[in-house]
Coordinates of C-alpha atoms in Angstrom, one line a residue:
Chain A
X29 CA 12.2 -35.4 19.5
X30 CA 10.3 -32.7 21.8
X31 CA 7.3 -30.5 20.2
X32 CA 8.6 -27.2 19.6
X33 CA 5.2 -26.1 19.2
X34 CA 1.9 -27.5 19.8
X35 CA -1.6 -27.0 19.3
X36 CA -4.2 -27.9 21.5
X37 CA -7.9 -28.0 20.9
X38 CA -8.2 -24.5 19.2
X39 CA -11.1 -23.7 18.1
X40 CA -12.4 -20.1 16.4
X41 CA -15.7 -19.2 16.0
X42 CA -16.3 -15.5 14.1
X43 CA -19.1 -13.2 15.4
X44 CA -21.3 -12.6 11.6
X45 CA -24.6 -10.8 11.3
X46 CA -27.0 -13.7 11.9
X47 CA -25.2 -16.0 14.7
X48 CA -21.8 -17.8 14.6
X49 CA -19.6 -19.0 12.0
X50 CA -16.8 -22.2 13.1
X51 CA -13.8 -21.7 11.0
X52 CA -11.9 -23.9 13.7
X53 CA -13.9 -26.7 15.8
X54 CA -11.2 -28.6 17.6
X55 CA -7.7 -29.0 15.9
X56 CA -4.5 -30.8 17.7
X57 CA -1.3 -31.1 16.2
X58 CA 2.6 -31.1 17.3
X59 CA 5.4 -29.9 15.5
X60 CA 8.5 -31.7 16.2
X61 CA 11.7 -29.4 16.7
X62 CA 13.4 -29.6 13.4
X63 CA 10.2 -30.9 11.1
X64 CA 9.2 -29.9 8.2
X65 CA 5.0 -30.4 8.9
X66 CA 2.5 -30.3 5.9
X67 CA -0.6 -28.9 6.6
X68 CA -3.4 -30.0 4.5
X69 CA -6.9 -29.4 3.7
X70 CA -10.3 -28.5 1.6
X71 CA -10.4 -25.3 0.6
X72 CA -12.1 -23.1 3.3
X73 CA -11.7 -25.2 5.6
X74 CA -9.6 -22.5 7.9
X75 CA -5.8 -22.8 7.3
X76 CA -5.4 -19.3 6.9
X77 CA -7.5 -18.5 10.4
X78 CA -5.2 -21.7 11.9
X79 CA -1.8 -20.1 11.0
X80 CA -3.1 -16.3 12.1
X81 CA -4.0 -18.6 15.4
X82 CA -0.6 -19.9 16.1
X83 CA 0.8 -17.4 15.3
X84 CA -1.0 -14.7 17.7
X85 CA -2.0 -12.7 15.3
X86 CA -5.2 -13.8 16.1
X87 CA -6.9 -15.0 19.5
X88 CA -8.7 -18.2 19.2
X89 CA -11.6 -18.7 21.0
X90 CA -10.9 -22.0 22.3
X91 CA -8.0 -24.0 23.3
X92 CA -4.0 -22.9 23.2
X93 CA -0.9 -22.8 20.6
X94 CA 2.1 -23.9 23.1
X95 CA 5.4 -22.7 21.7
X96 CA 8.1 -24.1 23.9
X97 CA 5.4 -24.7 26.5
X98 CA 4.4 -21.0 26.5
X99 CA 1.4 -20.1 25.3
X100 CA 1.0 -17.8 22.4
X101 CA -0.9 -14.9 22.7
X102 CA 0.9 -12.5 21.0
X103 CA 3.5 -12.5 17.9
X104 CA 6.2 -14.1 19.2
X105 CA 10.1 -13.4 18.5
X106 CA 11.0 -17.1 18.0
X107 CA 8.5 -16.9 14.9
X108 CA 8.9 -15.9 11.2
X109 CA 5.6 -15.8 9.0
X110 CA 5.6 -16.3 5.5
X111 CA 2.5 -14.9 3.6
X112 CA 0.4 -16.0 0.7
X113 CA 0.6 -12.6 -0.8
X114 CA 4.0 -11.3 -1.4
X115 CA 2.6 -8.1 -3.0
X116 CA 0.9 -6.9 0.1
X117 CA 3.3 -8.6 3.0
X118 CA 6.5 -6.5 1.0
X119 CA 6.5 -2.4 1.3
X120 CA 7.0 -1.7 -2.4
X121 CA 8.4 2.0 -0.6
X122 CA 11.3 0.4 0.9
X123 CA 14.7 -1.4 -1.1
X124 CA 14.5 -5.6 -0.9
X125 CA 17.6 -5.1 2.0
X126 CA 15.0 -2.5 4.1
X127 CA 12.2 -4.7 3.6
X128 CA 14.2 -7.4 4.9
X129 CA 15.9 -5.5 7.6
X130 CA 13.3 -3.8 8.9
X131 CA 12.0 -6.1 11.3
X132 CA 15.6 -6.4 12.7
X133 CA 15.7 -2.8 13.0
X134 CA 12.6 -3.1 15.2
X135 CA 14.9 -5.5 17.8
X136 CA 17.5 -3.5 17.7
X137 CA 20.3 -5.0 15.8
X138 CA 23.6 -3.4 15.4
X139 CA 23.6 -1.6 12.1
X140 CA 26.6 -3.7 11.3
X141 CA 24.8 -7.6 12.7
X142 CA 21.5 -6.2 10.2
X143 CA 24.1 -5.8 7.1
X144 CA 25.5 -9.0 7.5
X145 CA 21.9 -10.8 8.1
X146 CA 20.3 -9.1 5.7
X147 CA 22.8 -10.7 2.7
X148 CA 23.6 -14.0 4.4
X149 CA 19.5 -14.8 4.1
X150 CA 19.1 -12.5 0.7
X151 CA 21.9 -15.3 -0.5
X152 CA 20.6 -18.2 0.9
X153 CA 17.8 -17.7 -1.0
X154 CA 19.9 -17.4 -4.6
X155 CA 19.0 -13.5 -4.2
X156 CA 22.5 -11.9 -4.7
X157 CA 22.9 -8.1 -6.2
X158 CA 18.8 -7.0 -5.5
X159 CA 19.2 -5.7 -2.2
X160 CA 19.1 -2.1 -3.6
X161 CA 16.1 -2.8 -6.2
X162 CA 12.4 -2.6 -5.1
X163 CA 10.1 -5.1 -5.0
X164 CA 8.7 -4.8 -7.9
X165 CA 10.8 -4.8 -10.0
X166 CA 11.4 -8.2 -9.0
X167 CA 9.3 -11.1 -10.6
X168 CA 6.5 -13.3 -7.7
X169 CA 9.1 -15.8 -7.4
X170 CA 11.8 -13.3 -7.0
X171 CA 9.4 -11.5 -4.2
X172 CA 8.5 -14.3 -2.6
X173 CA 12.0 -15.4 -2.1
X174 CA 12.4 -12.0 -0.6
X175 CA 9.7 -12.6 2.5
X176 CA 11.2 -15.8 3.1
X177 CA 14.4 -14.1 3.2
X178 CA 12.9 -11.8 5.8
X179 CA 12.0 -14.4 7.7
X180 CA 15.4 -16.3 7.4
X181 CA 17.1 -13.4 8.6
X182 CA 15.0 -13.1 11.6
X183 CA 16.3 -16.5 12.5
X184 CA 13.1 -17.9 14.2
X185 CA 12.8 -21.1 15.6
X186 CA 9.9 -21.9 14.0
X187 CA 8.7 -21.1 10.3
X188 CA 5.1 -20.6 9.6
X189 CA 4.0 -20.6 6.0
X190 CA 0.6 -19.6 4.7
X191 CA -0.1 -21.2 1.3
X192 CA 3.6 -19.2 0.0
X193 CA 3.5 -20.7 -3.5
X194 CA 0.2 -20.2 -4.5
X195 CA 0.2 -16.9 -6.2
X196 CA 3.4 -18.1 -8.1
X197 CA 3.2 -20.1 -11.5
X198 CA 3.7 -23.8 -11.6
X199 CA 7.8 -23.3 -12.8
X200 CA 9.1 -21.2 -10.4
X201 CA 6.5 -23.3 -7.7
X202 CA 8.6 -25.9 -8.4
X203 CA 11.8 -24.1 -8.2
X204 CA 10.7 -22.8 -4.4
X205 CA 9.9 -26.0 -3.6
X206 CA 12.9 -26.9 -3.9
X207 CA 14.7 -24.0 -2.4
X208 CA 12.5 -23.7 1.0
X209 CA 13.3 -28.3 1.0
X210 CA 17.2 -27.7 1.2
X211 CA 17.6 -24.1 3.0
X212 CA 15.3 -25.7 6.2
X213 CA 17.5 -28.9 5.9
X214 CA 21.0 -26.9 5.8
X215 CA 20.1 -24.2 8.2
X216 CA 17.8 -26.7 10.4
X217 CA 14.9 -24.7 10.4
X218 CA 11.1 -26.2 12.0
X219 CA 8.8 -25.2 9.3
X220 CA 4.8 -25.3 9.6
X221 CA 3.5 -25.5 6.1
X222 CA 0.0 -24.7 4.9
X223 CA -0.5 -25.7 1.6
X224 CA -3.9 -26.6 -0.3
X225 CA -1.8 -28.4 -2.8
X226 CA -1.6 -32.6 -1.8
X227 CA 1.9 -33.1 -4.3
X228 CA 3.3 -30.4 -2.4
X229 CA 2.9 -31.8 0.7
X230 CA 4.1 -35.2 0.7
X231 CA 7.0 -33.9 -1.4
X232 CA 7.7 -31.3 1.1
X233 CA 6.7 -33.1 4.7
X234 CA 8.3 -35.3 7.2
X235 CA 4.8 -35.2 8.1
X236 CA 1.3 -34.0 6.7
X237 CA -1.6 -32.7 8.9
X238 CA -5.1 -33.3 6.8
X239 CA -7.8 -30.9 7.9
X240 CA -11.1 -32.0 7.6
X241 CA -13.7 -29.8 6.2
X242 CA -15.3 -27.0 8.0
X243 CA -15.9 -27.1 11.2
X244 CA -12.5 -28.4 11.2
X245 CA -10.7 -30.2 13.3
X246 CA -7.3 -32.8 12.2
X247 CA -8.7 -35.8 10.0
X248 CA -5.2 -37.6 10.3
X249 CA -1.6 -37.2 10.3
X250 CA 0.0 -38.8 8.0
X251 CA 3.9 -40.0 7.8
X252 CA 5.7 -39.3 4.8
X253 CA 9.0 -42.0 5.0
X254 CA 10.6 -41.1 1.8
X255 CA 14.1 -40.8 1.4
X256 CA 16.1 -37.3 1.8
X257 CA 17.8 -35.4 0.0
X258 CA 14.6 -36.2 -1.9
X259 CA 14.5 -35.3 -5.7
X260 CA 11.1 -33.5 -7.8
X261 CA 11.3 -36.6 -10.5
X262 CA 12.6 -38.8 -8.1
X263 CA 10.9 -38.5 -5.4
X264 CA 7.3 -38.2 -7.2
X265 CA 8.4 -41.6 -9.2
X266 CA 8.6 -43.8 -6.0
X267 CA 5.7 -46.2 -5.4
X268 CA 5.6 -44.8 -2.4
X269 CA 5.4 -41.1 -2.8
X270 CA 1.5 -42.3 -5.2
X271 CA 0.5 -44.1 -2.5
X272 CA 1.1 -41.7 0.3
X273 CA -0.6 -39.0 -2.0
X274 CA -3.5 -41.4 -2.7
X275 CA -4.6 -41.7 1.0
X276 CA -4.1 -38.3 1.6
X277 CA -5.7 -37.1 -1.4
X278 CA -8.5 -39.8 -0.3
X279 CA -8.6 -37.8 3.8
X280 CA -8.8 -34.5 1.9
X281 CA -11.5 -35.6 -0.2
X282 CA -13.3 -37.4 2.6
X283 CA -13.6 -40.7 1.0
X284 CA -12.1 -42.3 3.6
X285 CA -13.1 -42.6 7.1
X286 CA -9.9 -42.6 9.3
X287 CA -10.0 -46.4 10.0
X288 CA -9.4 -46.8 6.9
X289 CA -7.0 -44.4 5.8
X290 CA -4.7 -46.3 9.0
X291 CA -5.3 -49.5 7.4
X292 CA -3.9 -48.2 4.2
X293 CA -1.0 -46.4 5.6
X294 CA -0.2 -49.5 7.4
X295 CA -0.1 -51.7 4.0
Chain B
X20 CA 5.9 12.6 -45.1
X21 CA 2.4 11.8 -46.0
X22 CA -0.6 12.9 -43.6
X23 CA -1.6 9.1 -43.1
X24 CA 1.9 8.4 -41.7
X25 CA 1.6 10.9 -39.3
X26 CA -1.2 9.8 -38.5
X27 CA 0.3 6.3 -37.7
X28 CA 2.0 8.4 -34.8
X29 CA -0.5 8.9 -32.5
X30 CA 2.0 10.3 -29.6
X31 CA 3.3 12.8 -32.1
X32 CA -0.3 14.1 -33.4
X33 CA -1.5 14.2 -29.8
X34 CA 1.9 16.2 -28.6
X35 CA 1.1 18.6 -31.3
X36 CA -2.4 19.0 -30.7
X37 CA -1.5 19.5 -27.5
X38 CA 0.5 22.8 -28.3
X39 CA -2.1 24.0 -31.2
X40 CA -4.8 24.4 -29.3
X41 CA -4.1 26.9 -26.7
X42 CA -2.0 28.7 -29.6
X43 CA -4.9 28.7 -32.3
X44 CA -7.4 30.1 -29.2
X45 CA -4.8 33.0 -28.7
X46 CA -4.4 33.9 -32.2
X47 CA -8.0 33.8 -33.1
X48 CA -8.4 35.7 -29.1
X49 CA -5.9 38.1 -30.4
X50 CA -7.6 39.2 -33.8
X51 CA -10.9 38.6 -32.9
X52 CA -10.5 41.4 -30.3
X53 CA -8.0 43.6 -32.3
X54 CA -10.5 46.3 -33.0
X55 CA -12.7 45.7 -30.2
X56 CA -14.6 48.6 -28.5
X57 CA -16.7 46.9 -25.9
X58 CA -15.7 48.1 -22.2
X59 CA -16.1 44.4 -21.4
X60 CA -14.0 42.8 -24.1
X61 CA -10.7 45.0 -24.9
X62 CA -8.1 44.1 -27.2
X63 CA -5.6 40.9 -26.2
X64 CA -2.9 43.3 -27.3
X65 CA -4.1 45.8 -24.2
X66 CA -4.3 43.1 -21.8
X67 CA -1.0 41.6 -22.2
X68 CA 0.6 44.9 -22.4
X69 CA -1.1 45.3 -18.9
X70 CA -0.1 41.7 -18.1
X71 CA 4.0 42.8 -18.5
X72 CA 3.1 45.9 -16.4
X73 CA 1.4 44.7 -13.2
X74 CA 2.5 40.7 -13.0
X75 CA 5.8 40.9 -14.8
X76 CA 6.8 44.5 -12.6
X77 CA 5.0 46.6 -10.2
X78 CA 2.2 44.2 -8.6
X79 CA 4.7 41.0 -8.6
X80 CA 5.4 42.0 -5.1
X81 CA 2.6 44.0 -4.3
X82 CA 0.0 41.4 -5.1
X83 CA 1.0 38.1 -6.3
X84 CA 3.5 37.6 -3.5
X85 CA 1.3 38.1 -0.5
X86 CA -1.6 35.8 -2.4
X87 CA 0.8 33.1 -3.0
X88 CA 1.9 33.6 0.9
X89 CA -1.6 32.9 2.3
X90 CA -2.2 30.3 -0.1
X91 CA 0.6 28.2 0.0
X92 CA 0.5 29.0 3.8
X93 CA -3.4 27.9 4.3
X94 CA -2.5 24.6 2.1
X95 CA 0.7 23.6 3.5
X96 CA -1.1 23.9 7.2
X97 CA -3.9 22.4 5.6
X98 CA -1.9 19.4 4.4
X99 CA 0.0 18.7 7.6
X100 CA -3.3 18.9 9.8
X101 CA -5.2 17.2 7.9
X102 CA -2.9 14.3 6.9
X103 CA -2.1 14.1 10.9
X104 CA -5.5 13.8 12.1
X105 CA -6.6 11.8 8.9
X106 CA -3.9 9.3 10.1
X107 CA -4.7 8.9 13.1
X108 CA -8.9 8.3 12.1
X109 CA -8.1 5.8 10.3
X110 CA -6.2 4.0 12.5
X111 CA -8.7 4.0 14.9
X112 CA -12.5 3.0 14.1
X113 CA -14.4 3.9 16.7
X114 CA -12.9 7.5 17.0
X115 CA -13.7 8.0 13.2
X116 CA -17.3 6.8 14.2
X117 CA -17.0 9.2 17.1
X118 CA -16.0 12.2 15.2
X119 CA -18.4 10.8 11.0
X120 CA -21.1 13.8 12.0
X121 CA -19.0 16.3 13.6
X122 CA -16.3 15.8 9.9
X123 CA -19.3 15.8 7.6
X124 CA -21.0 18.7 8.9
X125 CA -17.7 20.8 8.8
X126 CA -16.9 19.9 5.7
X127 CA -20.3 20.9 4.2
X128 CA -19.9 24.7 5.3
X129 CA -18.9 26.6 1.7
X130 CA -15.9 28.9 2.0
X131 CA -17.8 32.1 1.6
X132 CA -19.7 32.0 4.6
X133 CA -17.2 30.6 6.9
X134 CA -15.1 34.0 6.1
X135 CA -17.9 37.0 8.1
X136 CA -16.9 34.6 11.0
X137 CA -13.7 34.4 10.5
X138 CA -13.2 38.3 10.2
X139 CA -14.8 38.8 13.6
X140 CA -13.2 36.2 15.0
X141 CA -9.1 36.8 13.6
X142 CA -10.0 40.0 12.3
X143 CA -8.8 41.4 8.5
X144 CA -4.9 40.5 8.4
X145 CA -3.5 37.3 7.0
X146 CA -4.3 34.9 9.7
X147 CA -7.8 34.8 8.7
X148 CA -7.0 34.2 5.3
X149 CA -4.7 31.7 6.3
X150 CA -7.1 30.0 8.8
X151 CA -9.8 30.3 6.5
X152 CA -7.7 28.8 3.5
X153 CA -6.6 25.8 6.2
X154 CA -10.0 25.2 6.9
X155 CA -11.1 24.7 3.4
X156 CA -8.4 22.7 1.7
X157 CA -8.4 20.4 5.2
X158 CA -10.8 17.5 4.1
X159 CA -9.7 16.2 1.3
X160 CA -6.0 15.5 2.4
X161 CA -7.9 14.9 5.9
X162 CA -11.0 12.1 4.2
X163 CA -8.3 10.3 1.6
X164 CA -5.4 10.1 4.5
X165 CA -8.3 8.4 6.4
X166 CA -9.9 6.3 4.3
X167 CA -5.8 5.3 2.6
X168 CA -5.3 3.9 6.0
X169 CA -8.7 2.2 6.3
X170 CA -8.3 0.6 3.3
X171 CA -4.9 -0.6 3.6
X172 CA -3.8 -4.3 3.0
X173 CA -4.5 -6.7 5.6
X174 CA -1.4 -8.7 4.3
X175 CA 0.6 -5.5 5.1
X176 CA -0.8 -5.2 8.9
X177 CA -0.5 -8.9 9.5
X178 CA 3.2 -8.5 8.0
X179 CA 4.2 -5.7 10.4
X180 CA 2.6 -7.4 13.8
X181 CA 3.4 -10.8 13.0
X182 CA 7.4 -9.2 12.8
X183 CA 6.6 -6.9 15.9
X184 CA 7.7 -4.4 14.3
X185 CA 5.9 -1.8 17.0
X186 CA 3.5 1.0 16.7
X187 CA 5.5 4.2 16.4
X188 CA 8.2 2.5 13.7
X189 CA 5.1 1.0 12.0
X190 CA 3.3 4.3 11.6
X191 CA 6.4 6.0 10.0
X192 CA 7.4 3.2 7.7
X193 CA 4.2 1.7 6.8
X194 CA 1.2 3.3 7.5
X195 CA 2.2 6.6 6.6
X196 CA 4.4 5.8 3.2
X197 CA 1.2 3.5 2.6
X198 CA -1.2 6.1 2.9
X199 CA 1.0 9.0 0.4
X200 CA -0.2 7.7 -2.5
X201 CA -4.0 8.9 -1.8
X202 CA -2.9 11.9 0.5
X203 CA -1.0 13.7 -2.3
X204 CA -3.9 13.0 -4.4
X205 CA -5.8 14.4 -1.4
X206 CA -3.5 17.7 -1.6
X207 CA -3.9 18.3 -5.5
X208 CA -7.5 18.4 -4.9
X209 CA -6.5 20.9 -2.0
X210 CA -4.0 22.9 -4.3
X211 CA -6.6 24.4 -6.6
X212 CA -9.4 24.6 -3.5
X213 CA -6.3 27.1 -2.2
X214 CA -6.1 28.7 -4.8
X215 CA -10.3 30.2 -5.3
X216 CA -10.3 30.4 -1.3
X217 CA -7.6 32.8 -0.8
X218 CA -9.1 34.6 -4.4
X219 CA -12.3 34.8 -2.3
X220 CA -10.6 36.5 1.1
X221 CA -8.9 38.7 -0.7
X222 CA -11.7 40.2 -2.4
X223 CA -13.7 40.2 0.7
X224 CA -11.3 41.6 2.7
X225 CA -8.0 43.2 1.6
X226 CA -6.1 46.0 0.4
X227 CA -3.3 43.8 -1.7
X228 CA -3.5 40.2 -3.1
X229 CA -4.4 39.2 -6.9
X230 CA -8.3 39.1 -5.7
X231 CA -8.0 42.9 -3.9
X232 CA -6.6 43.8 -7.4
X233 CA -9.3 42.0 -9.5
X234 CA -12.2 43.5 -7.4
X235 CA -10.8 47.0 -7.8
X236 CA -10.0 46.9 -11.4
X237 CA -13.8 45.6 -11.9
X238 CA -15.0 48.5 -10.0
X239 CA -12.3 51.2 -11.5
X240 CA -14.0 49.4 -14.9
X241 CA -10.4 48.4 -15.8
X242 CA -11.5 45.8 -17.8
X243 CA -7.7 45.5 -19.0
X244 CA -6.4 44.9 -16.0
X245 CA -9.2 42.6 -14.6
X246 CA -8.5 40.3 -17.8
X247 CA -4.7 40.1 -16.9
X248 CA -5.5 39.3 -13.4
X249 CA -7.5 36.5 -14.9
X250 CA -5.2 35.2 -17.4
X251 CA -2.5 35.2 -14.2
X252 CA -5.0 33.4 -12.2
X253 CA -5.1 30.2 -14.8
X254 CA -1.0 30.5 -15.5
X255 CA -0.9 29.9 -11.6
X256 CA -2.9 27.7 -11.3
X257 CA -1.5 25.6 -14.2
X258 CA 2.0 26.4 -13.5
X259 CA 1.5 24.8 -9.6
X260 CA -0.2 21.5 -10.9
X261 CA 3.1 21.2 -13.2
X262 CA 5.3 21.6 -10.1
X263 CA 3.4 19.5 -8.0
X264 CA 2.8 16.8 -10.5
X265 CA 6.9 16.7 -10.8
X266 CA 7.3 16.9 -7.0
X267 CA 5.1 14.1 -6.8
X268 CA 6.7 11.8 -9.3
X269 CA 10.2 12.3 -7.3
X270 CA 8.8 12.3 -3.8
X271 CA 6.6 8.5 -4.7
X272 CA 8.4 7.6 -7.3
X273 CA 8.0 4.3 -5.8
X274 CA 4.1 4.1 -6.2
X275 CA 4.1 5.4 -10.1
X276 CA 7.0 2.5 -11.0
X277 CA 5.4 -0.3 -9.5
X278 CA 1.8 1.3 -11.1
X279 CA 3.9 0.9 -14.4
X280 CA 4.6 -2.7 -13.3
X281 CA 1.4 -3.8 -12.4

């Protein structure tokens, strides 16, 4: 498989008061085309400034994020964003259909192509019959299968998502889990996910990026080989998926040095 | 039904509080003054009779009409301008750097001597009391449309680039319907500044308008009349909050429901 996108050597280094501070010293990854890639970390340790990176909505200061070869320096079309924060990335003025049509409005879509986009992703989601509510009246879950809707519709070739489960509760986590795991695998959407949460990685990745602590840079990738379809009790009951989660837990936690956190992948 | 379950219905004792007070201040108004002989403090029976006379006939389109004119005129210029340039400062921070003294200082001139100018410069007719109305009730639509936009979400700018959705759609479905919210409440604060600016003009300078008819009652020592003129004054005023208050729930409804959510 080919990298659909790939980072090189991006670095970020914000201008405070007193000096300089690195949120990104020197972080390389590929995503394959059709992945689902995990991306791990410490808390603070930049995911946030790495997604706005790749996904031009911020210049790094170092290096370059290579989609299909080209290199990103602005938003591009082939890319839909989900956001940690539902309540601020949906316009609580507009209907769940505008919210999710609006960006195809802005490439000018026949009215009739946005109609049928706008419900084909609204369903795909398990959203049928809200397209005329507002935000929020919806529950989180409900809202954030909204943005991931809007990003569905926009039918990118890439998927980057920023920590989207976080502000949910641990149910209806669970329950986009699973959602986000079958809709990339029927549709064959490449998805870049940023998660702080180790379960929810393995679960989720073909593969998992772990960040090491700021100034970051990769620790380790780390292959996930379990099974598909794979299964929340399942899935987490393998031998397999507690050992995986041990060593990554073990890169996050940086009680391994990366010798040995091969060594144990290897075993 | 016993006082203390009455009581128990706080909504209900409120609602009727509500309506008892402004009635028990009339009635006691109304024979407090019955047999009044001050110049100062006629009888509430004289003024309301001279309340039907001049603002329910004669001076309805004499008076009120051309005060609400320049009033509603001076806000609604007032609220376009300043929610257009208020807009477009936010959105950019170096020209609200640019332009901090130059707002500040403008907006620290009081109404009453901004209107000698203004009568040199535009002369007696309503333009001036227009322009000078405008000029007042500008800054707060102007500083909350400004600082609404300022403010906004991150999340919500990130959103809109990182889905290129451009900068003239983005203004008119995001930034704008973002920044209502705090420029209506921007406006009310502008609705009753319009209201004592155009009171002031017209006293000043004018032959018709509720103010032209307060000042010359006072001088004719009409106390009456000057009392009705007052009492009309606080009816207006309250009656325009009411309207805008309802206008405002339909025009945002969106930003009161999800308020109710939260």
């Amino acid at each position: 498989m080919s990298a659909l996108l790939s980072v090189e050597n991006l670095s970020k280094i914000y201008d405070v008061r007193d000096g300089a501070v690195t949120a990104l010293e020197d972080v390389s990854f590929e995503v394959l085309k059709g992945e689902f890639l995990c991306v791990v970390g410490p808390s603070g340790c930049g995911k946030t400034t790495l997604l706005r990176c790749i996904s031009g909505l911020l210049a790094p200061s170092g290096g370059v994020a290579r989609l299909n070869g080209k290199v990103v320096t602005e938003p591009a079309e082939s890319v839909g964003v989900v956001f940690q924060d539902y309540r601020g990335s949906l316009y609580p003025w507009m209907t769940v259909g505008d919210n999710v049509a609006l960006p195809l409005k802005a490439r000018r879509l026949s009215r009739e192509a946005i109609r049928s986009r706008v419900s084909e992703a609204l369903t795909s989601v398990g959203l049928v019959d809200v397209s005329s509510r507002r935000p929020y009246q919806l529950s989180g879950g409900m809202q954030q299968r909204v943005a991931i809707a809007r990003a569905v519709a926009y039918r990118p070739a890439i998927m980057l998502m920023d920590e989207p489960f976080a502000s949910v509760d641990a149910q209806t986590r669970i329950g986009l889990e699973d959602l986000i795991k079958d809709m990339c695998q029927n549709l064959a959407i490449t998805v870049l996910f940023v998660t702080h949460d180790i379960d929810e990685a393995v679960y989720l990745g073909d593969r998992v990026v772990v960040l090491s602590a700021s100034p970051t840079s990769v620790r380790q990738v780390v292959d996930v080989n379990l099974p598909r379809p794979r299964d929340q009790l399942r899935t987490k009951g393998l031998p397999e998926f507690t050992r995986i989660r041990e060593v990554v837990y073990r890169l996050v936690r940086g009680q391994f040095d990366t010798d040995e956190a091969q060594n144990a992948q290897r075993s | 039904m016993k006082l203390s379950n009455l009581l128990d219905r706080p909504k209900l004792v409120i609602r009727s509080l509500e309506l008892a007070a402004p009635a028990v201040l009339v009635t006691w108004w109304w024979f407090a003054s019955q047999n009044s002989g001050s110049p100062f403090f006629p009888p509430l029976s004289e003024i309301l009779s001279d309340f039907r006379q001049y603002w329910l006939g004669e001076r309805l389109l004499s008076d009120l009409l051309p005060s609400l004119k320049r009033m509603l005129g001076g806000f609604l210029l007032a609220s376009l301008l300043g929610s257009t340039v208020g807009l477009l400062l936010g959105l950019s921070a170096s020209l609200r750097h640019i332009l901090d003294p130059l707002v500040t200082f403008l907006r620290s001139i009081p109404a009453a001597a901004l209107i000698p100018m203004a009568i040199v410069a535009l002369g007696l007719g309503d333009t001036m009391k227009i322009s000078v109305v405008a000029f007042v009730c500008v800054w707060p639509v102007l500083l909350n449309a400004m600082d609404a936009v300022d403010d906004r979400d991150p999340e919500m700018v990130a959103t809109s680039c990182a889905y290129r959705i451009g900068r003239i759609r983005a203004f008119w479905h995001i930034t704008l319907p973002g920044a209502a919210p705090r420029i209506s409440s921007g406006m009310r604060t502008s609705l009753s500044l319009a209201i004592a600016v155009t009171l002031i003009s017209e006293m000043v300078a004018s032959t018709n308008g509720v103010g032209a008819f307060t000042i010359r009652a006072q001088r004719q020592f009409d106390s009456a009349a000057m009392w009705s003129a007052i009492i009309l004054l606080g009816l207006l005023g309250y009656v325009l909050n009411l309207a805008y208050s309802a206008l405002e729930r339909l025009v945002l409804r969106w930003h009161f429901e999800s308020k109710e959510v939260a």
